[in-house]
CSV table of C-alpha atoms in Angstrom, one decimal:
chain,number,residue,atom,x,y,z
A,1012,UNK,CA,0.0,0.0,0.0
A,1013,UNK,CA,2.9,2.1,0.5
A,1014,UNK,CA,4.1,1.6,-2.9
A,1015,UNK,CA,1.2,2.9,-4.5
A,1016,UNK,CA,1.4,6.1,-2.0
A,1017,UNK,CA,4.7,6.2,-3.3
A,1018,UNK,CA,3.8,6.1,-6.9
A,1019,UNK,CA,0.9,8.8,-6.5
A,1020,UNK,CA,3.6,11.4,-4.9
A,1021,UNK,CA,5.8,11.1,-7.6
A,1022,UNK,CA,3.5,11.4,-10.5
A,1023,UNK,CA,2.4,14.6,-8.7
A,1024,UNK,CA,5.9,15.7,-7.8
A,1025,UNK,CA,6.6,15.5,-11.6
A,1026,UNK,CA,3.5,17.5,-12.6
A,1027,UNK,CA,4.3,20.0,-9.9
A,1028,UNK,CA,7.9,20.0,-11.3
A,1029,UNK,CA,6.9,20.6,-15.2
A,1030,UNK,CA,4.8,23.8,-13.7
A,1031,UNK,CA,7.9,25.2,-11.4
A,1032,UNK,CA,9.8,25.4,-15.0
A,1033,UNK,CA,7.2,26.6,-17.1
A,1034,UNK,CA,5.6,29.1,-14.8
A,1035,UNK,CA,5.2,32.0,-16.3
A,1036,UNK,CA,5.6,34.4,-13.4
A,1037,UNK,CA,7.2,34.4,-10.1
A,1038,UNK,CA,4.0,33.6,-8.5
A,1039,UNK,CA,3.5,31.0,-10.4
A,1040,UNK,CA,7.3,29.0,-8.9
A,1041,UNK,CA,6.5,30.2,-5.5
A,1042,UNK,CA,3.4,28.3,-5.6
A,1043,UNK,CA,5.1,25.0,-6.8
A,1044,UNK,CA,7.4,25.0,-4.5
A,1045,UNK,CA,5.3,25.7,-1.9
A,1046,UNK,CA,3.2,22.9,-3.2
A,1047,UNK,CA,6.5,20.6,-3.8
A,1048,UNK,CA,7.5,21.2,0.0
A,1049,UNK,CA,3.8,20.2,1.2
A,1050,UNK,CA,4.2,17.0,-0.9
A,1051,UNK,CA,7.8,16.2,-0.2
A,1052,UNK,CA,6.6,16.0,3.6
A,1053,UNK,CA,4.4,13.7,2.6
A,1054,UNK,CA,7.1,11.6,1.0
A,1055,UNK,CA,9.6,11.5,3.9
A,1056,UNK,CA,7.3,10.5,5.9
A,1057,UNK,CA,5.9,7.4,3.4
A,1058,UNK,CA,9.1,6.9,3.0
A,1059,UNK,CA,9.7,6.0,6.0
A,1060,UNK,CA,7.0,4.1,6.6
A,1061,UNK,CA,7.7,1.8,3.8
A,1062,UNK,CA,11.2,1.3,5.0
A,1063,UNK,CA,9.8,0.2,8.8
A,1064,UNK,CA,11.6,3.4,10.5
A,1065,UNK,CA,9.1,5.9,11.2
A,1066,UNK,CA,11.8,7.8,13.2
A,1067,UNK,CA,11.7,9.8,9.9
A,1068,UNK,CA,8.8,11.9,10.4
A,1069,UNK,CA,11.2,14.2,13.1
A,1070,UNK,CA,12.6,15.3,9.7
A,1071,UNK,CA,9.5,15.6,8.2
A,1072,UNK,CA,8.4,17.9,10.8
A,1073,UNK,CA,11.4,20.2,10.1
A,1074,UNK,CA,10.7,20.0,6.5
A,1075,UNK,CA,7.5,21.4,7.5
A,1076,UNK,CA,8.3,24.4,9.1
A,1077,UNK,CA,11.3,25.2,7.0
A,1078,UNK,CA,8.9,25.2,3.9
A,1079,UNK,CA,6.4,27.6,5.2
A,1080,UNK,CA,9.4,30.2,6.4
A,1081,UNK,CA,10.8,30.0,3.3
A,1082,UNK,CA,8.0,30.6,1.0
A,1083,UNK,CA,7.2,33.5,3.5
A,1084,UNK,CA,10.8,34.9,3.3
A,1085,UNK,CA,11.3,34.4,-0.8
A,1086,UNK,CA,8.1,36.4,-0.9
A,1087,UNK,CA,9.1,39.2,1.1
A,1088,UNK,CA,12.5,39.4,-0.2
A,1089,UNK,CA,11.2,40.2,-3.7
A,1090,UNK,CA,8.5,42.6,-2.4
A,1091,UNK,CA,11.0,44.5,-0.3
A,1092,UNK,CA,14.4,43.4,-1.9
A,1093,UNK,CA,16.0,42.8,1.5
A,1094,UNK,CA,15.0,40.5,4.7
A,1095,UNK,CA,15.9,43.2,7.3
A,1096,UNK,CA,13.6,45.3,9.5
A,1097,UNK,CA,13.7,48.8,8.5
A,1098,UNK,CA,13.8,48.2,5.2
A,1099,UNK,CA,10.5,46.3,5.4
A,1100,UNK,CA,8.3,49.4,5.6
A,1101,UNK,CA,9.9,51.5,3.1
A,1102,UNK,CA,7.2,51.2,0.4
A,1103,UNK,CA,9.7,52.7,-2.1
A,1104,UNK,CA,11.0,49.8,-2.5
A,1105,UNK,CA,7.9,47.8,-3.9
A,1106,UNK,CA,9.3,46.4,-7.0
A,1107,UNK,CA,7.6,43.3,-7.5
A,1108,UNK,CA,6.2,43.1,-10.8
A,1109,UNK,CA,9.9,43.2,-12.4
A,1110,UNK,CA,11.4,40.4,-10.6
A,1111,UNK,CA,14.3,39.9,-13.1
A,1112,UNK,CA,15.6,43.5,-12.6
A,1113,UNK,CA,19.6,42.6,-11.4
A,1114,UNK,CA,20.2,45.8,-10.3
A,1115,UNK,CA,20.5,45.1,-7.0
A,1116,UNK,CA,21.9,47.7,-4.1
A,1117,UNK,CA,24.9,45.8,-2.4
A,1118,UNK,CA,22.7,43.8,0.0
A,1119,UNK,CA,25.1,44.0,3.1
A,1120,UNK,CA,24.2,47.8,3.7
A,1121,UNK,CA,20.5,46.9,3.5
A,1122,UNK,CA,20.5,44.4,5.9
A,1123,UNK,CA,20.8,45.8,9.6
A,1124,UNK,CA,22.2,43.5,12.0
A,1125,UNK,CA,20.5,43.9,15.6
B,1099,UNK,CA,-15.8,-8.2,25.2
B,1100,UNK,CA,-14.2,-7.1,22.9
B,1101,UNK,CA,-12.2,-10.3,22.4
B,1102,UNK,CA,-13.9,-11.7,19.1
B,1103,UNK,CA,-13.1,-8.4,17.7
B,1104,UNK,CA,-9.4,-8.3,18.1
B,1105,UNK,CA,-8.7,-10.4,14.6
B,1106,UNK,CA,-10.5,-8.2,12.5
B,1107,UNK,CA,-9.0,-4.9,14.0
B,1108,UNK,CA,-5.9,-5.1,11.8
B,1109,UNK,CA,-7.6,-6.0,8.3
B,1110,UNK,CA,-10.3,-3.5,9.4
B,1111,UNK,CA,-7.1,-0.6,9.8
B,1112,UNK,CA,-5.6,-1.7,6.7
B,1113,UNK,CA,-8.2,-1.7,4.5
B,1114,UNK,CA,-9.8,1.9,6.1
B,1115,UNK,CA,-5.3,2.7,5.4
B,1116,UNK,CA,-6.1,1.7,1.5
B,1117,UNK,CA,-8.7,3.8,1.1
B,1118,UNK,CA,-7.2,6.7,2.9
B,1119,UNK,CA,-4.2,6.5,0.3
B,1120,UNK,CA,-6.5,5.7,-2.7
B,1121,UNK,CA,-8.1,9.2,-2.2
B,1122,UNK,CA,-5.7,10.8,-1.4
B,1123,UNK,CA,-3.6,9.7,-4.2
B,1124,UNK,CA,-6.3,10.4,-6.2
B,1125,UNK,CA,-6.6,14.2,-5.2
B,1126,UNK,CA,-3.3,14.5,-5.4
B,1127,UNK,CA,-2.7,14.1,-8.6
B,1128,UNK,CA,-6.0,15.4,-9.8
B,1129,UNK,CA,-4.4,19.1,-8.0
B,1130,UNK,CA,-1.0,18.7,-9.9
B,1131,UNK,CA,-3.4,18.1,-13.0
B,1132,UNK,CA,-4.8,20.8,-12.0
B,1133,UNK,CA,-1.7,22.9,-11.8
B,1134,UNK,CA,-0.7,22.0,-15.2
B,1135,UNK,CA,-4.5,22.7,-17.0
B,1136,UNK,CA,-5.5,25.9,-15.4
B,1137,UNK,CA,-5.1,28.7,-17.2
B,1138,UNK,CA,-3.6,31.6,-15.2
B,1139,UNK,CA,-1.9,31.7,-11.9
B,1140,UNK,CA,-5.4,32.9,-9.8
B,1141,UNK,CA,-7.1,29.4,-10.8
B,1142,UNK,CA,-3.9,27.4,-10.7
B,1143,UNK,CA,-4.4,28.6,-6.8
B,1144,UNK,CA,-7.3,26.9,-6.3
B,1145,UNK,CA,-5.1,23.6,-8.0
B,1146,UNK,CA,-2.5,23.7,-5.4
B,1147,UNK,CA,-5.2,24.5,-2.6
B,1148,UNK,CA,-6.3,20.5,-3.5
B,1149,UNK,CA,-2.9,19.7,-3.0
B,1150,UNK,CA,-2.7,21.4,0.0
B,1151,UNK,CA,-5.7,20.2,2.3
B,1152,UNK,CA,-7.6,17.3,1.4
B,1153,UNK,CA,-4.7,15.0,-0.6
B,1154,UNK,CA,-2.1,15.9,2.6
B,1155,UNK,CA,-4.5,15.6,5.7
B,1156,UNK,CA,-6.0,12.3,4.0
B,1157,UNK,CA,-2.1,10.9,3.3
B,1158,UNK,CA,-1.8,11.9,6.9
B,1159,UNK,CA,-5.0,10.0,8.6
B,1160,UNK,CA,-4.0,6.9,6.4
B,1161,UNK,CA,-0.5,7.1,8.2
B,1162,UNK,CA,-2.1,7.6,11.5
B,1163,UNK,CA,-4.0,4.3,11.3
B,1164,UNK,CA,-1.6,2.4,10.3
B,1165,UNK,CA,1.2,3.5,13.3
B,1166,UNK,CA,-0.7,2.2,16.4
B,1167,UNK,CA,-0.9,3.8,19.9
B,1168,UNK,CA,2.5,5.4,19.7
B,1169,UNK,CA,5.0,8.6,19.7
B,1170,UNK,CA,4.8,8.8,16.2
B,1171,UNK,CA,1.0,9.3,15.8
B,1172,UNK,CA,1.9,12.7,18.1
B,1173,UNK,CA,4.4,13.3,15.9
B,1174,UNK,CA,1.9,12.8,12.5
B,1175,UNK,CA,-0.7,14.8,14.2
B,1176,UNK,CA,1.8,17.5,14.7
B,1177,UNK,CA,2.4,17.6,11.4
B,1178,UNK,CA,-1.4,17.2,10.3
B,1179,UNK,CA,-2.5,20.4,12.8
B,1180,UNK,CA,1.0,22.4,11.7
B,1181,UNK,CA,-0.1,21.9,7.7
B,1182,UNK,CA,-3.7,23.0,8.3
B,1183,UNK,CA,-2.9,26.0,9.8
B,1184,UNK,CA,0.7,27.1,8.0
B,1185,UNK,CA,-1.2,26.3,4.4
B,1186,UNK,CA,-3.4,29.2,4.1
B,1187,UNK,CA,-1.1,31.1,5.5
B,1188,UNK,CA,1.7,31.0,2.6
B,1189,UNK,CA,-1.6,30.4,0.1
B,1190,UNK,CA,-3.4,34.0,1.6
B,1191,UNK,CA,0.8,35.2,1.1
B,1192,UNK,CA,1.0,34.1,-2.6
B,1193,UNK,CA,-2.0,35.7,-3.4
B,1194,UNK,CA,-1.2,39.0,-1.8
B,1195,UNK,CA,2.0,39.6,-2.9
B,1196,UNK,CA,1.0,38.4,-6.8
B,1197,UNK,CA,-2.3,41.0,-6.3
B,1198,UNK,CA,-0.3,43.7,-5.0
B,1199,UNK,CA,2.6,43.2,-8.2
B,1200,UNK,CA,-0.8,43.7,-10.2
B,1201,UNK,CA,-1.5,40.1,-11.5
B,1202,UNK,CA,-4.8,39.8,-12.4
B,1203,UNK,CA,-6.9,37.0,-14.2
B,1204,UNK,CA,-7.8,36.8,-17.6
B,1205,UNK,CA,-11.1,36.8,-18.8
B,1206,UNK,CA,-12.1,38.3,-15.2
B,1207,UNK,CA,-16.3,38.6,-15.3
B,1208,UNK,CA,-16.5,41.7,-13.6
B,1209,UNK,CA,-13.6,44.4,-13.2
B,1210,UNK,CA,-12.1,44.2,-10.0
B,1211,UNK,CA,-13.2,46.7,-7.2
B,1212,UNK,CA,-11.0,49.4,-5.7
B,1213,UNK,CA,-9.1,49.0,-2.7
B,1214,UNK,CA,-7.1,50.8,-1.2
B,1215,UNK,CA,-3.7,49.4,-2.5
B,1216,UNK,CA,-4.7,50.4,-6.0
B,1217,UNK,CA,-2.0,53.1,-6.5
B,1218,UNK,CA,0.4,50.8,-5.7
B,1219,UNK,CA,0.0,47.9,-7.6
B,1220,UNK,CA,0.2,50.1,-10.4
C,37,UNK,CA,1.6,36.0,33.5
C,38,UNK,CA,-1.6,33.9,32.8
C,39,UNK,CA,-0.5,33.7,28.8
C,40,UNK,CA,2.9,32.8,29.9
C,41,UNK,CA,2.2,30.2,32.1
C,42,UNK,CA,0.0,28.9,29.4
C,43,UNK,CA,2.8,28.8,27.0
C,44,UNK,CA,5.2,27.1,29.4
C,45,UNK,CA,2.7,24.6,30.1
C,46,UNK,CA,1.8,23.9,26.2
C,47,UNK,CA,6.1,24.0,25.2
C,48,UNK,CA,6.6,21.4,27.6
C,49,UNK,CA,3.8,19.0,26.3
C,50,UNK,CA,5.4,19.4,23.1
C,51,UNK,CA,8.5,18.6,24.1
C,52,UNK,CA,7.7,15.9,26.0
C,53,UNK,CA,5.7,14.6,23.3
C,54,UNK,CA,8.1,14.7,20.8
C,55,UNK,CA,11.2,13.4,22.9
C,56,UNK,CA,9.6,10.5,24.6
C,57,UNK,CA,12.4,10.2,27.2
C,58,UNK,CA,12.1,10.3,30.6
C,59,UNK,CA,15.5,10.6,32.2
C,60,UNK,CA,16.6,13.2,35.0
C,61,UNK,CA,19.0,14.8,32.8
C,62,UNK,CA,16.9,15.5,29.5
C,63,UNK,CA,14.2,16.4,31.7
C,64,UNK,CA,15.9,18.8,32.9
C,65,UNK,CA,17.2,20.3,29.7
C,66,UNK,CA,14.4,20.6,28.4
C,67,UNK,CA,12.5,22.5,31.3
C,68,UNK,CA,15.8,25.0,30.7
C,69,UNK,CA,14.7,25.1,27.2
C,70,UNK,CA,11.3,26.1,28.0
C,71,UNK,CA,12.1,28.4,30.3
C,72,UNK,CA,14.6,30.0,27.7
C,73,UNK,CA,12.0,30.0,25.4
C,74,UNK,CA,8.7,31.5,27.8
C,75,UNK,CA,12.1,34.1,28.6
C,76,UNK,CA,12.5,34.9,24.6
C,77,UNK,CA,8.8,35.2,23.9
C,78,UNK,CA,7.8,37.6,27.0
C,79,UNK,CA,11.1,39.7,25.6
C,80,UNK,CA,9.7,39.6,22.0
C,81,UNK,CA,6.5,41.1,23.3
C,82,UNK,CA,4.4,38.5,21.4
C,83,UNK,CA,3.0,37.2,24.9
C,84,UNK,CA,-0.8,38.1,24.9
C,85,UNK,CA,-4.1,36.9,24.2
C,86,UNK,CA,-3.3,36.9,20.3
C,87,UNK,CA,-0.3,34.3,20.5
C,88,UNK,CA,-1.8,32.2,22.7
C,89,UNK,CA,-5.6,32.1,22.9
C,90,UNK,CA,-7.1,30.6,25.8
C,91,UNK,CA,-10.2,32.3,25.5
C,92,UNK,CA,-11.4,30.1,22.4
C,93,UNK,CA,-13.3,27.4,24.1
C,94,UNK,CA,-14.3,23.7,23.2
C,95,UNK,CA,-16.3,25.2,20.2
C,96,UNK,CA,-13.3,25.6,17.9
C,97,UNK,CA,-13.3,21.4,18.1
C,98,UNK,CA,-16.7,21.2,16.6
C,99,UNK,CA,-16.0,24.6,14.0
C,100,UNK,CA,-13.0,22.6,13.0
C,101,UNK,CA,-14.9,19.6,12.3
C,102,UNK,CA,-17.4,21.4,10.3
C,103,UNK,CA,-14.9,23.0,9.0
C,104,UNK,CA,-13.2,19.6,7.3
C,105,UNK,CA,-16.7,18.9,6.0
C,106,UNK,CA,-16.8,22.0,3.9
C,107,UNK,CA,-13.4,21.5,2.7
C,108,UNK,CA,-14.2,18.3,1.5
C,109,UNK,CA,-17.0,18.8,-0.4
C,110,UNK,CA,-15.2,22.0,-2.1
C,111,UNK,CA,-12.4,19.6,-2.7
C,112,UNK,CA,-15.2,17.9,-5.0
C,113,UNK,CA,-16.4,21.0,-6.7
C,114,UNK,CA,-13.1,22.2,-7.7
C,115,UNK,CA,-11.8,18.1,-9.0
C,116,UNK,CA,-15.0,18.0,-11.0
C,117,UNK,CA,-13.5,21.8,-12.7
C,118,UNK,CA,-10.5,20.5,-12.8
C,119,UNK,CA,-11.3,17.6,-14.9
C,120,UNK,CA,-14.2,18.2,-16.6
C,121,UNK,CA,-13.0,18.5,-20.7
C,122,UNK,CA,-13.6,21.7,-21.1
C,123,UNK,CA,-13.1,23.9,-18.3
C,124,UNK,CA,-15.8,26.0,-17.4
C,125,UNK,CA,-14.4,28.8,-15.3
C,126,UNK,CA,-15.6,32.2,-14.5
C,127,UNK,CA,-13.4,33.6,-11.8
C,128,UNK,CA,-14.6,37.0,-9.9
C,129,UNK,CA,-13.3,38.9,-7.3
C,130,UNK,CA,-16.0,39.6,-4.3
C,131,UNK,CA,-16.2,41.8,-1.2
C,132,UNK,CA,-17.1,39.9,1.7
C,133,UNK,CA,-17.9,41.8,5.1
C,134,UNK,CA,-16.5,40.8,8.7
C,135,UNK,CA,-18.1,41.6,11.6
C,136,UNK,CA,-16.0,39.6,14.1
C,137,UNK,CA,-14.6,41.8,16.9
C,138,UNK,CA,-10.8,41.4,16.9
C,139,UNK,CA,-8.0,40.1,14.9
C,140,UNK,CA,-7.9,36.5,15.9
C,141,UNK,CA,-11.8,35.6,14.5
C,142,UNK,CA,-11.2,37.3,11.1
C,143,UNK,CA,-7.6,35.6,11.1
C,144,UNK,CA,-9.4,32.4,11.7
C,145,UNK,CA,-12.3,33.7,9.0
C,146,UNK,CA,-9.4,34.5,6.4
C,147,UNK,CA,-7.9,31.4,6.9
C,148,UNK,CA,-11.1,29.2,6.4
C,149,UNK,CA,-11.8,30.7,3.5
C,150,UNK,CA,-8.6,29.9,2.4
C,151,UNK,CA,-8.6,27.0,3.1
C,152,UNK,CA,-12.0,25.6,1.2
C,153,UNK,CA,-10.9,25.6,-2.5
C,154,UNK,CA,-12.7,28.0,-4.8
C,155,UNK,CA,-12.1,30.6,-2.8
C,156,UNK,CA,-9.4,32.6,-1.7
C,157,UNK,CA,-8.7,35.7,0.8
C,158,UNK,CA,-6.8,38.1,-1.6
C,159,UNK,CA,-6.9,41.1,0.6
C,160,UNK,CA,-7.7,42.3,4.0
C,161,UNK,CA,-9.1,45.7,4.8
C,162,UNK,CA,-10.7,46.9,8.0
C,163,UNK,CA,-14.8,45.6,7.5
C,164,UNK,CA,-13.5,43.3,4.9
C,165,UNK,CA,-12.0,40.9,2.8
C,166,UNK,CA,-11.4,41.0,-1.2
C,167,UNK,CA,-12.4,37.1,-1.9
C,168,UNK,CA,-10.9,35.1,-5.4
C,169,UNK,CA,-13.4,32.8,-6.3
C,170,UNK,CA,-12.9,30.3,-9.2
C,171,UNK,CA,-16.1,29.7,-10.4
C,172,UNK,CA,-19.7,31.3,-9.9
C,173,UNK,CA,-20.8,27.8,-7.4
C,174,UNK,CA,-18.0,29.2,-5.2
C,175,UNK,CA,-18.7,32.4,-5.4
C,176,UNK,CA,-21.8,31.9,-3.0
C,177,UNK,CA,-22.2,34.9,-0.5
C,178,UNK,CA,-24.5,33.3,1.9
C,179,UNK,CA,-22.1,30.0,2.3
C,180,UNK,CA,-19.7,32.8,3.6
C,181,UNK,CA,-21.6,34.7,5.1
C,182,UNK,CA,-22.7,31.4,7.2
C,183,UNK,CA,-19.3,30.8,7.8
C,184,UNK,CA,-18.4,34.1,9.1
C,185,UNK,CA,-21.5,33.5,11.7
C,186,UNK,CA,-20.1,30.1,12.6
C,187,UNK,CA,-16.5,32.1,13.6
C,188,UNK,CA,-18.3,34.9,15.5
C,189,UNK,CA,-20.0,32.4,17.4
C,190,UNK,CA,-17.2,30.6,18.6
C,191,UNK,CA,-15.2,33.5,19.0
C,192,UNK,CA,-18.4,35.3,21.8
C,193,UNK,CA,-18.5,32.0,23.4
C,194,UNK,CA,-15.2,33.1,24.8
């Protein structure tokens, strides 16, 4: 039974794959991987059921709080450009729509360290 | 009691385990489906929302019933509760941020109204 | 001090849940590690009624349980758009109006509605929520409207 859990997250880990390389738009990648994360969760902790250690699911639990803080962070990082405080409410610096814009301020200045 | 019962407990949990997956599987891969179909980025939302809640939490129960009275049903309910609440979360975030960069759906029925963040979604 | 107590006593479930072991010397490195953590939190300033909520009552158990019902039969409704040949979508944005009292119902509201597929919680503005809905079935005002009832309840059974 395992096998076919197995089987069912990797046919939807490909599909979510095919749509993190076509997507269109940011949005569109930020979504699949927050989708992949969700699902590879899932898969650790099949995994480890299907391999008779359970003791897995400790990393699966990691894996799921890592994947929420890091769709939250990618997302504020290219709404802001920068992961600090005080630059967080600068609305200057809403540049969203033009996500492949490289000119980047040297991030070390932007980024206060308290 | 419950004595004549105890042989049928195990096939019972498996077989309630086989369905759990079977649906599950099958919404899972009906939401990457839909991810791939959907025509813009505001339905393809609603795609990964299947992913999200019914295919994980059901992959989930069918784990619980198969692991027994133990530490790791905690630790799969942990992970159950901590999906259902995080999941809307970075869904509501997605959303937001792609609204505010001014994404908008095709073939929208009705123009959207105005908020207050109009000027700067520009 | 009530909220912290609170949050001591629910870190320390957790970590006794999750670590299983019962010796003198984990024991007690974990109830540092609580402490550290109650010590972190209170300096944060995120103690309070919004972090940890121990005015929602035994209702949220059988909201919750509703709750899964909805979201199951919306998983349904968006499989049967999601495979039907030709894809019959008419996606809107709609206004909904909140009339719970503080932040924590129309979190919970906004997540709900999140969480049913069909619909999403786009924006939040004071009095309301800007609302994606997929097609015009989930587009239903009244089912959210019933919904938002369903969290005010819970939430003045406090």
């Amino acid at each position: 039974m395992y096998e076919i859990a197995t089987l069912s997250i990797f046919i939807s880990i490909v599909l979510i794959l095919v749509r993190l390389f076509l997507g269109p738009t940011l949005y569109d990648r930020v979504l699949a991987v927050n989708s992949f994360g969700t699902v590879t969760v899932l898969l650790i902790g099949v995994l480890g059921f299907l391999t008779g250690r359970p003791d897995f699911l400790d990393i699966a639990i990691l894996y799921a709080l890592i994947n929420f803080i890091s769709t939250i962070a990618i997302l504020k990082f290219f709404r802001y450009r920068a992961l600090g405080l005080d630059s967080a409410y600068t609305d200057e610096s809403i540049d969203a729509s033009t996500p492949d814009d490289a000119s980047q301020p040297t991030r070390s200045q932007e980024i206060p360290h308290d | 009691m419950i004595d004549w019962l105890t042989p049928y407990i195990d096939p019972a949990l498996d077989v309630a385990s086989w369905i759990c997956f079977i649906i599950g599987g099958f919404y899972l891969i009906v939401g990457s489906i839909g991810m791939i179909r959907l025509p813009d980025f505001w339905a393809r939302l609603h795609g990964a929302g299947v992913v999200d809640t019914l295919a994980t939490e059901l992959f989930i129960l069918g784990m619980i019933l198969q692991s027994g009275w133990s530490i790791v049903t905690i630790k799969l309910v942990l992970i159950g509760v901590f999906l259902f609440f995080t999941s809307p979360t970075s869904t509501h975030a997605v959303a937001n941020a792609a609204w505010l960069a001014g994404i908008r759906p095709k073939n929208m029925k009705q123009q959207a109204p105005l908020t207050g963040n109009q000027e700067k979604s520009s | 001090m009530l909220h912290a107590i609170g949050l001591g006593l629910g870190l320390s479930a957790l970590w006794l849940l999750l670590s299983g072991f019962f010796e003198p010397l984990l024991l007690s490195l974990g109830l540092v590690s609580v402490v550290l953590c109650v010590y972190l939190a209170h300096r944060m300033d995120v103690v309070d009624h919004e972090t940890i909520p121990l005015h929602i009552g035994y209702g949220i158990i059988s909201y919750f349980v509703w709750l899964t019902v909805e979201v199951a039969k919306a998983n349904w409704a968006v499989t049967k758009v999601i495979l039907s040949p030709k894809m019959v979508l008419n996606q809107s944005f709609i206004t909904v109006p909140t009339d719970q009292s503080d932040d924590l119902g129309r979190v919970i509201y906004a997540n709900s509605i999140t969480l049913t597929p069909g619909t999403i919680t786009v924006e939040i503005e004071p009095g309301s929520f800007l609302v994606h809905a997929l097609t015009d079935d989930a587009a239903d005002m009244e089912a959210l409207a019933d919904m938002g009832a369903r969290v005010t309840a819970i939430e003045g059974n406090a």
